[in-house]
PDB file of C-alpha atoms and ligand atoms in Angstrom:
ATOM      1  CA  MET A  20     -15.666  -1.024 -26.426  1.00 74.00           C
ATOM      2  CA  THR A  21     -13.777   0.315 -22.980  1.00 85.00           C
ATOM      3  CA  PRO A  22     -16.964   2.635 -20.901  1.00 90.00           C
ATOM      4  CA  VAL A  23     -15.677   6.110 -20.610  1.00 91.00           C
ATOM      5  CA  LEU A  24     -16.955   6.458 -16.559  1.00 91.00           C
ATOM      6  CA  ASP A  25     -18.044  10.181 -15.220  1.00 87.00           C
ATOM      7  CA  GLU A  26     -17.674  11.940 -12.251  1.00 85.00           C
ATOM      8  CA  GLU A  27     -20.394   9.836 -10.241  1.00 89.00           C
ATOM      9  CA  GLU A  28     -20.018   6.886 -11.823  1.00 92.00           C
ATOM     10  CA  VAL A  29     -16.173   6.625 -10.673  1.00 89.00           C
ATOM     11  CA  TRP A  30     -17.566   8.081  -6.954  1.00 89.00           C
ATOM     12  CA  ILE A  31     -20.189   4.950  -7.047  1.00 93.00           C
ATOM     13  CA  LEU A  32     -17.133   2.788  -8.089  1.00 92.00           C
ATOM     14  CA  GLU A  33     -14.982   4.202  -5.218  1.00 89.00           C
ATOM     15  CA  CYS A  34     -17.567   2.982  -2.435  1.00 93.00           C
ATOM     16  CA  ILE A  35     -18.160  -0.683  -4.257  1.00 94.00           C
ATOM     17  CA  LYS A  36     -13.990  -1.095  -3.834  1.00 91.00           C
ATOM     18  CA  ASP A  37     -14.426   0.013  -0.459  1.00 90.00           C
ATOM     19  CA  VAL A  38     -16.865  -1.477   0.916  1.00 94.00           C
ATOM     20  CA  GLN A  39     -16.044  -4.785  -1.070  1.00 92.00           C
ATOM     21  CA  ALA A  40     -14.985  -7.620   1.235  1.00 90.00           C
ATOM     22  CA  ASP A  41     -13.983 -11.433   0.315  1.00 87.00           C
ATOM     23  CA  ARG A  42     -16.831 -12.435  -0.900  1.00 90.00           C
ATOM     24  CA  GLY A  43     -18.243  -9.610  -2.967  1.00 93.00           C
ATOM     25  CA  PHE A  44     -20.010  -6.268  -1.727  1.00 95.00           C
ATOM     26  CA  HIS A  45     -23.717  -5.451  -0.617  1.00 94.00           C
ATOM     27  CA  ILE A  46     -25.574  -2.922  -2.666  1.00 94.00           C
ATOM     28  CA  ARG A  47     -27.113  -1.412   0.540  1.00 95.00           C
ATOM     29  CA  ASP A  48     -23.739  -1.091   1.631  1.00 96.00           C
ATOM     30  CA  VAL A  49     -22.744   0.954  -1.196  1.00 96.00           C
ATOM     31  CA  ILE A  50     -26.344   3.236  -1.449  1.00 97.00           C
ATOM     32  CA  LYS A  51     -25.292   3.995   2.466  1.00 96.00           C
ATOM     33  CA  LYS A  52     -21.377   5.123   1.412  1.00 95.00           C
ATOM     34  CA  GLY A  53     -22.953   6.760  -1.779  1.00 94.00           C
ATOM     35  CA  LYS A  54     -25.251   8.990  -0.013  1.00 95.00           C
ATOM     36  CA  SER A  55     -23.052   9.826   3.377  1.00 94.00           C
ATOM     37  CA  GLU A  56     -19.870  10.727   1.101  1.00 89.00           C
ATOM     38  CA  TYR A  57     -21.537  11.831  -1.979  1.00 89.00           C
ATOM     39  CA  GLY A  58     -24.957  12.577  -1.168  1.00 93.00           C
ATOM     40  CA  ILE A  59     -25.880  10.316  -4.000  1.00 94.00           C
ATOM     41  CA  SER A  60     -29.456   8.731  -4.214  1.00 96.00           C
ATOM     42  CA  ARG A  61     -30.611   5.379  -3.624  1.00 96.00           C
ATOM     43  CA  SER A  62     -32.047   5.072  -7.354  1.00 96.00           C
ATOM     44  CA  THR A  63     -28.742   7.152  -8.353  1.00 95.00           C
ATOM     45  CA  VAL A  64     -27.196   4.147  -7.096  1.00 96.00           C
ATOM     46  CA  TYR A  65     -29.057   1.518  -8.629  1.00 96.00           C
ATOM     47  CA  GLU A  66     -29.126   2.943 -12.138  1.00 96.00           C
ATOM     48  CA  ILE A  67     -24.987   3.554 -11.728  1.00 96.00           C
ATOM     49  CA  VAL A  68     -24.397  -0.012 -11.113  1.00 96.00           C
ATOM     50  CA  SER A  69     -26.615  -1.617 -13.597  1.00 95.00           C
ATOM     51  CA  TYR A  70     -24.831   0.899 -15.920  1.00 95.00           C
ATOM     52  CA  LEU A  71     -21.288  -1.084 -14.710  1.00 95.00           C
ATOM     53  CA  GLU A  72     -23.182  -4.406 -14.869  1.00 95.00           C
ATOM     54  CA  PHE A  73     -23.903  -4.109 -18.554  1.00 93.00           C
ATOM     55  CA  HIS A  74     -20.168  -3.404 -19.028  1.00 93.00           C
ATOM     56  CA  GLY A  75     -19.100  -6.031 -17.049  1.00 93.00           C
ATOM     57  CA  LEU A  76     -17.288  -3.991 -14.526  1.00 94.00           C
ATOM     58  CA  VAL A  77     -19.599  -5.551 -12.188  1.00 96.00           C
ATOM     59  CA  ARG A  78     -20.657  -9.247 -11.969  1.00 94.00           C
ATOM     60  CA  THR A  79     -22.371 -11.208 -10.050  1.00 92.00           C
ATOM     61  CA  ASN A  80     -20.168 -14.323  -8.171  1.00 90.00           C
ATOM     62  CA  SER A  81     -21.360 -17.467  -7.478  1.00 89.00           C
ATOM     63  CA  SER A  82     -22.255 -16.972  -3.807  1.00 86.00           C
ATOM     64  CA  GLY A  83     -24.679 -14.268  -5.192  1.00 87.00           C
ATOM     65  CA  TYR A  84     -22.956 -10.959  -4.156  1.00 92.00           C
ATOM     66  CA  ARG A  85     -21.918  -8.329  -6.525  1.00 95.00           C
ATOM     67  CA  GLU A  86     -18.708  -7.775  -7.467  1.00 94.00           C
ATOM     68  CA  PHE A  87     -15.930  -5.571  -9.099  1.00 94.00           C
ATOM     69  CA  ASP A  88     -14.154  -7.090 -11.575  1.00 90.00           C
ATOM     70  CA  GLU A  89     -10.644  -5.541 -11.629  1.00 84.00           C
ATOM     71  CA  THR A  90      -9.516  -7.015 -14.815  1.00 87.00           C
ATOM     72  CA  LYS A  91     -11.897  -5.347 -16.791  1.00 89.00           C
ATOM     73  CA  ALA A  92     -10.647  -1.982 -18.620  1.00 89.00           C
ATOM     74  CA  TYR A  93     -12.710   1.349 -18.055  1.00 92.00           C
ATOM     75  CA  SER A  94     -11.856   4.513 -18.641  1.00 92.00           C
ATOM     76  CA  VAL A  95     -12.430   7.952 -16.602  1.00 90.00           C
ATOM     77  CA  ILE A  96     -12.278  11.588 -17.781  1.00 86.00           C
ATOM     78  CA  CYS A  97     -10.128  13.925 -15.598  1.00 85.00           C
ATOM     79  CA  PRO A  98     -12.390  16.282 -14.264  1.00 81.00           C
ATOM     80  CA  GLU A  99      -9.399  18.943 -14.457  1.00 79.00           C
ATOM     81  CA  CYS A 100      -8.004  18.540 -17.411  1.00 81.00           C
ATOM     82  CA  GLY A 101     -10.794  16.401 -19.368  1.00 82.00           C
ATOM     83  CA  LYS A 102      -8.136  14.319 -20.571  1.00 84.00           C
ATOM     84  CA  GLU A 103      -9.172  10.259 -20.818  1.00 88.00           C
ATOM     85  CA  ILE A 104      -6.924   8.287 -18.683  1.00 89.00           C
ATOM     86  CA  PRO A 105      -7.083   4.164 -18.180  1.00 89.00           C
ATOM     87  CA  GLY A 106      -9.363   3.196 -15.112  1.00 86.00           C
ATOM     88  CA  ASP A 107      -6.111   1.752 -13.364  1.00 80.00           C
ATOM     89  CA  GLU A 108      -4.007   4.856 -13.605  1.00 83.00           C
ATOM     90  CA  TYR A 109      -6.457   7.715 -11.790  1.00 84.00           C
ATOM     91  CA  VAL A 110      -5.702   8.663  -8.790  1.00 83.00           C
ATOM     92  CA  SER A 111      -8.204   9.125  -6.322  1.00 78.00           C
ATOM     93  CA  GLU A 112      -8.611  12.733  -4.422  1.00 75.00           C
ATOM     94  CA  ASN A 113     -11.137  13.080  -2.331  1.00 71.00           C
ATOM     95  CA  GLY A 114     -13.516  10.686  -4.268  1.00 67.00           C
ATOM     96  CA  ARG A 115     -12.196  12.636  -7.669  1.00 75.00           C
ATOM     97  CA  GLY A 116     -10.840  10.425 -10.370  1.00 80.00           C
ATOM     98  CA  ILE A 117      -7.833  12.669 -11.300  1.00 85.00           C
ATOM     99  CA  CYS A 118      -5.350  12.138 -13.732  1.00 85.00           C
ATOM    100  CA  GLU A 119      -1.826  11.887 -12.012  1.00 81.00           C
ATOM    101  CA  ASP A 120      -0.197  14.919 -13.708  1.00 79.00           C
ATOM    102  CA  CYS A 121      -3.365  17.043 -12.194  1.00 80.00           C
ATOM    103  CA  TYR A 122      -2.556  15.848  -8.949  1.00 80.00           C
ATOM    104  CA  LEU A 123       1.217  16.645  -9.122  1.00 75.00           C
ATOM    105  CA  GLU A 124       0.104  19.767 -10.229  1.00 71.00           C
ATOM    106  CA  ALA A 125      -2.463  20.118  -7.134  1.00 72.00           C
ATOM    107  CA  HIS A 126      -0.084  19.203  -4.742  1.00 68.00           C
ATOM    108  CA  HIS A 127       3.114  20.634  -5.526  1.00 57.00           C
ATOM    109  CA  LYS A 128       5.028  18.455  -3.906  1.00 50.00           C
ATOM    110  CA  ILE A 129       7.386  18.331  -6.354  1.00 46.00           C
ATOM    111  CA  LYS A 130       6.374  21.070  -8.792  1.00 43.00           C
ATOM    112  CA  PHE A 131       7.655  20.452 -12.196  1.00 40.00           C
ATOM    113  CA  ALA A 132       8.580  22.569 -15.314  1.00 33.00           C
ATOM    114  CA  ASP A 133       6.416  20.828 -17.544  1.00 37.00           C
ATOM    115  CA  PRO A 134       3.906  18.459 -16.137  1.00 42.00           C
ATOM    116  CA  MET A 135       3.325  16.667 -19.281  1.00 44.00           C
ATOM    117  CA  ALA A 136       6.724  15.460 -19.839  1.00 41.00           C
ATOM    118  CA  VAL A 137       8.653  13.029 -17.885  1.00 51.00           C
ATOM    119  CA  ARG A 138      11.453  14.063 -19.349  1.00 51.00           C
ATOM    120  CA  SER A 139      11.277  17.925 -18.178  1.00 51.00           C
ATOM    121  CA  LYS A 140      10.819  16.766 -14.496  1.00 55.00           C
ATOM    122  CA  LYS A 141      14.075  15.160 -14.717  1.00 58.00           C
ATOM    123  CA  LEU A 142      15.198  17.527 -15.615  1.00 56.00           C
ATOM    124  CA  PHE A 143      13.888  19.967 -14.028  1.00 57.00           C
ATOM    125  CA  ARG A 144      15.053  18.368 -10.409  1.00 60.00           C
ATOM    126  CA  LYS A 145      18.521  18.030 -12.289  1.00 64.00           C
ATOM    127  CA  GLN A 146      18.425  22.105 -13.066  1.00 60.00           C
ATOM    128  CA  ARG A 147      17.486  22.284  -9.044  1.00 63.00           C
ATOM    129  CA  GLY A 148      20.354  20.587  -8.712  1.00 65.00           C
ATOM    130  CA  LEU A 149      18.246  17.725  -6.989  1.00 64.00           C
ATOM    131  CA  GLU A 150      19.571  14.173  -6.977  1.00 64.00           C
ATOM    132  CA  GLY A 151      18.743  11.031  -5.814  1.00 66.00           C
ATOM    133  CA  SER A 152      15.798  11.510  -2.981  1.00 66.00           C
ATOM    134  CA  GLU A 153      16.533  14.954  -2.551  1.00 65.00           C
ATOM    135  CA  GLY A 154      13.028  17.172  -2.552  1.00 70.00           C
ATOM    136  CA  LEU A 155      10.664  14.451  -1.591  1.00 76.00           C
ATOM    137  CA  THR A 156       8.675  14.258   1.599  1.00 78.00           C
ATOM    138  CA  ASP A 157       9.968  11.676   4.084  1.00 81.00           C
ATOM    139  CA  LEU A 158       7.302   9.816   3.077  1.00 84.00           C
ATOM    140  CA  GLN A 159       8.461   9.249  -0.257  1.00 85.00           C
ATOM    141  CA  LYS A 160      12.220   8.808   0.777  1.00 86.00           C
ATOM    142  CA  ASP A 161      10.991   6.507   3.230  1.00 89.00           C
ATOM    143  CA  LEU A 162       9.375   4.798   0.227  1.00 92.00           C
ATOM    144  CA  TYR A 163      12.117   5.093  -2.075  1.00 92.00           C
ATOM    145  CA  ASP A 164      14.633   3.731   0.562  1.00 91.00           C
ATOM    146  CA  PHE A 165      12.514   0.474   1.342  1.00 94.00           C
ATOM    147  CA  ILE A 166      12.347   0.070  -2.924  1.00 95.00           C
ATOM    148  CA  LEU A 167      16.124   0.603  -3.098  1.00 93.00           C
ATOM    149  CA  THR A 168      16.737  -2.165   0.119  1.00 93.00           C
ATOM    150  CA  GLU A 169      14.187  -4.870  -1.468  1.00 92.00           C
ATOM    151  CA  GLY A 170      15.290  -4.291  -4.519  1.00 93.00           C
ATOM    152  CA  GLY A 171      11.666  -4.150  -5.711  1.00 94.00           C
ATOM    153  CA  ALA A 172       7.953  -4.779  -3.981  1.00 94.00           C
ATOM    154  CA  THR A 173       4.801  -4.893  -5.294  1.00 92.00           C
ATOM    155  CA  PRO A 174       2.430  -1.822  -4.658  1.00 90.00           C
ATOM    156  CA  GLU A 175       0.029  -4.218  -2.607  1.00 90.00           C
ATOM    157  CA  LYS A 176       3.040  -5.383   0.006  1.00 92.00           C
ATOM    158  CA  ILE A 177       3.739  -1.472   0.356  1.00 93.00           C
ATOM    159  CA  SER A 178       0.798  -0.472   1.203  1.00 91.00           C
ATOM    160  CA  LYS A 179       0.436  -3.388   3.750  1.00 92.00           C
ATOM    161  CA  LEU A 180       3.702  -2.535   5.378  1.00 92.00           C
ATOM    162  CA  PHE A 181       3.367   0.842   5.389  1.00 90.00           C
ATOM    163  CA  GLY A 182      -0.037   1.090   6.715  1.00 89.00           C
ATOM    164  CA  PHE A 183      -1.809   3.146   3.425  1.00 85.00           C
ATOM    165  CA  THR A 184      -4.521   2.227   1.277  1.00 84.00           C
ATOM    166  CA  LEU A 185      -3.349   1.047  -2.106  1.00 83.00           C
ATOM    167  CA  GLN A 186      -4.657   3.909  -3.809  1.00 81.00           C
ATOM    168  CA  GLU A 187      -2.462   6.413  -1.313  1.00 82.00           C
ATOM    169  CA  THR A 188       0.503   4.110  -2.140  1.00 86.00           C
ATOM    170  CA  ARG A 189      -0.318   4.398  -5.663  1.00 84.00           C
ATOM    171  CA  ASN A 190      -0.566   8.192  -5.694  1.00 81.00           C
ATOM    172  CA  GLN A 191       3.052   7.997  -3.798  1.00 84.00           C
ATOM    173  CA  LEU A 192       4.171   5.758  -6.061  1.00 87.00           C
ATOM    174  CA  ALA A 193       3.287   7.657  -9.294  1.00 82.00           C
ATOM    175  CA  LEU A 194       4.985  10.738  -7.651  1.00 80.00           C
ATOM    176  CA  LEU A 195       8.425   8.342  -7.550  1.00 85.00           C
ATOM    177  CA  ARG A 196       8.144   7.039 -10.906  1.00 83.00           C
ATOM    178  CA  HIS A 197       7.495  10.646 -12.375  1.00 78.00           C
ATOM    179  CA  CYS A 198      10.867  11.471 -11.021  1.00 79.00           C
ATOM    180  CA  GLU A 199      12.437   8.572 -12.610  1.00 81.00           C
ATOM    181  CA  LEU A 200      13.267   7.251  -8.894  1.00 87.00           C
ATOM    182  CA  ILE A 201      11.287   3.755  -9.700  1.00 89.00           C
ATOM    183  CA  LYS A 202       9.820   1.881 -12.260  1.00 86.00           C
ATOM    184  CA  GLY A 203       7.034  -1.149 -13.064  1.00 85.00           C
ATOM    185  CA  ARG A 204       8.662  -4.324 -13.415  1.00 87.00           C
ATOM    186  CA  LYS A 205       6.261  -7.282 -14.377  1.00 83.00           C
ATOM    187  CA  MET A 206       7.833 -10.405 -12.643  1.00 83.00           C
ATOM    188  CA  GLY A 207       5.136 -13.299 -13.388  1.00 82.00           C
ATOM    189  CA  ASP A 208       1.897 -11.985 -12.820  1.00 78.00           C
ATOM    190  CA  GLU A 209       2.414  -9.255 -10.348  1.00 82.00           C
ATOM    191  CA  ILE A 210       3.988  -5.285 -11.188  1.00 82.00           C
ATOM    192  CA  TYR A 211       7.337  -4.924  -8.869  1.00 90.00           C
ATOM    193  CA  MET A 212       8.181  -1.385  -7.999  1.00 92.00           C
ATOM    194  CA  VAL A 213      12.105  -1.481  -8.757  1.00 93.00           C
ATOM    195  CA  PRO A 214      14.937   0.968  -8.557  1.00 92.00           C
ATOM    196  CA  PHE A 215      14.963   2.929 -11.929  1.00 88.00           C
ATOM    197  CA  ASP A 216      18.479   2.378 -12.710  1.00 85.00           C
ATOM    198  CA  SER A 217      18.139  -1.761 -12.038  1.00 82.00           C
TER     199      SER A 217
HETATM  200 ZN1  LIG B 319      -5.629  15.871 -15.685  1.00 57.90          ZN
END
């Protein structure tokens, strides 16, 4: 059964992702971060980490460190609209795991006629005469141009080149995906962002 994480659990997961190094993470660092960023008590951190361990999201590796297992599936409930979304699809916004639609709604970077349907988002842009990268922020244009020039790139590569966190990169890419300017394509073991028409 796929665990559904609540808001506090998402906070802890975000803390873990932040403090995790190659060899894993130390719970002490999660406690520190959980306290300073979200005011979560030590005992709550322990409780949540055991819950994550129970569901296999966190495990102890061979060096004795705990680590977050990115391959394990989980869901979160969007605190804005209550929709259940897969763990790798939420957007982290001030530590809250919200769905892409609510993220876009909140930012009004590109306002869509119907936040639920990609089709209407495309239509909305069309009706306003927005073509290609029009209506995007400079940053989104840069990202889009980069993907066009390269023909495709992984979010990891983009985040390194542009100096963003992976989550911020995913947020920006999600927006471009919603506009049907780019799409994901699996190549080997990796997902590349490629131009939508390619
Ligand atoms: Zn939502």
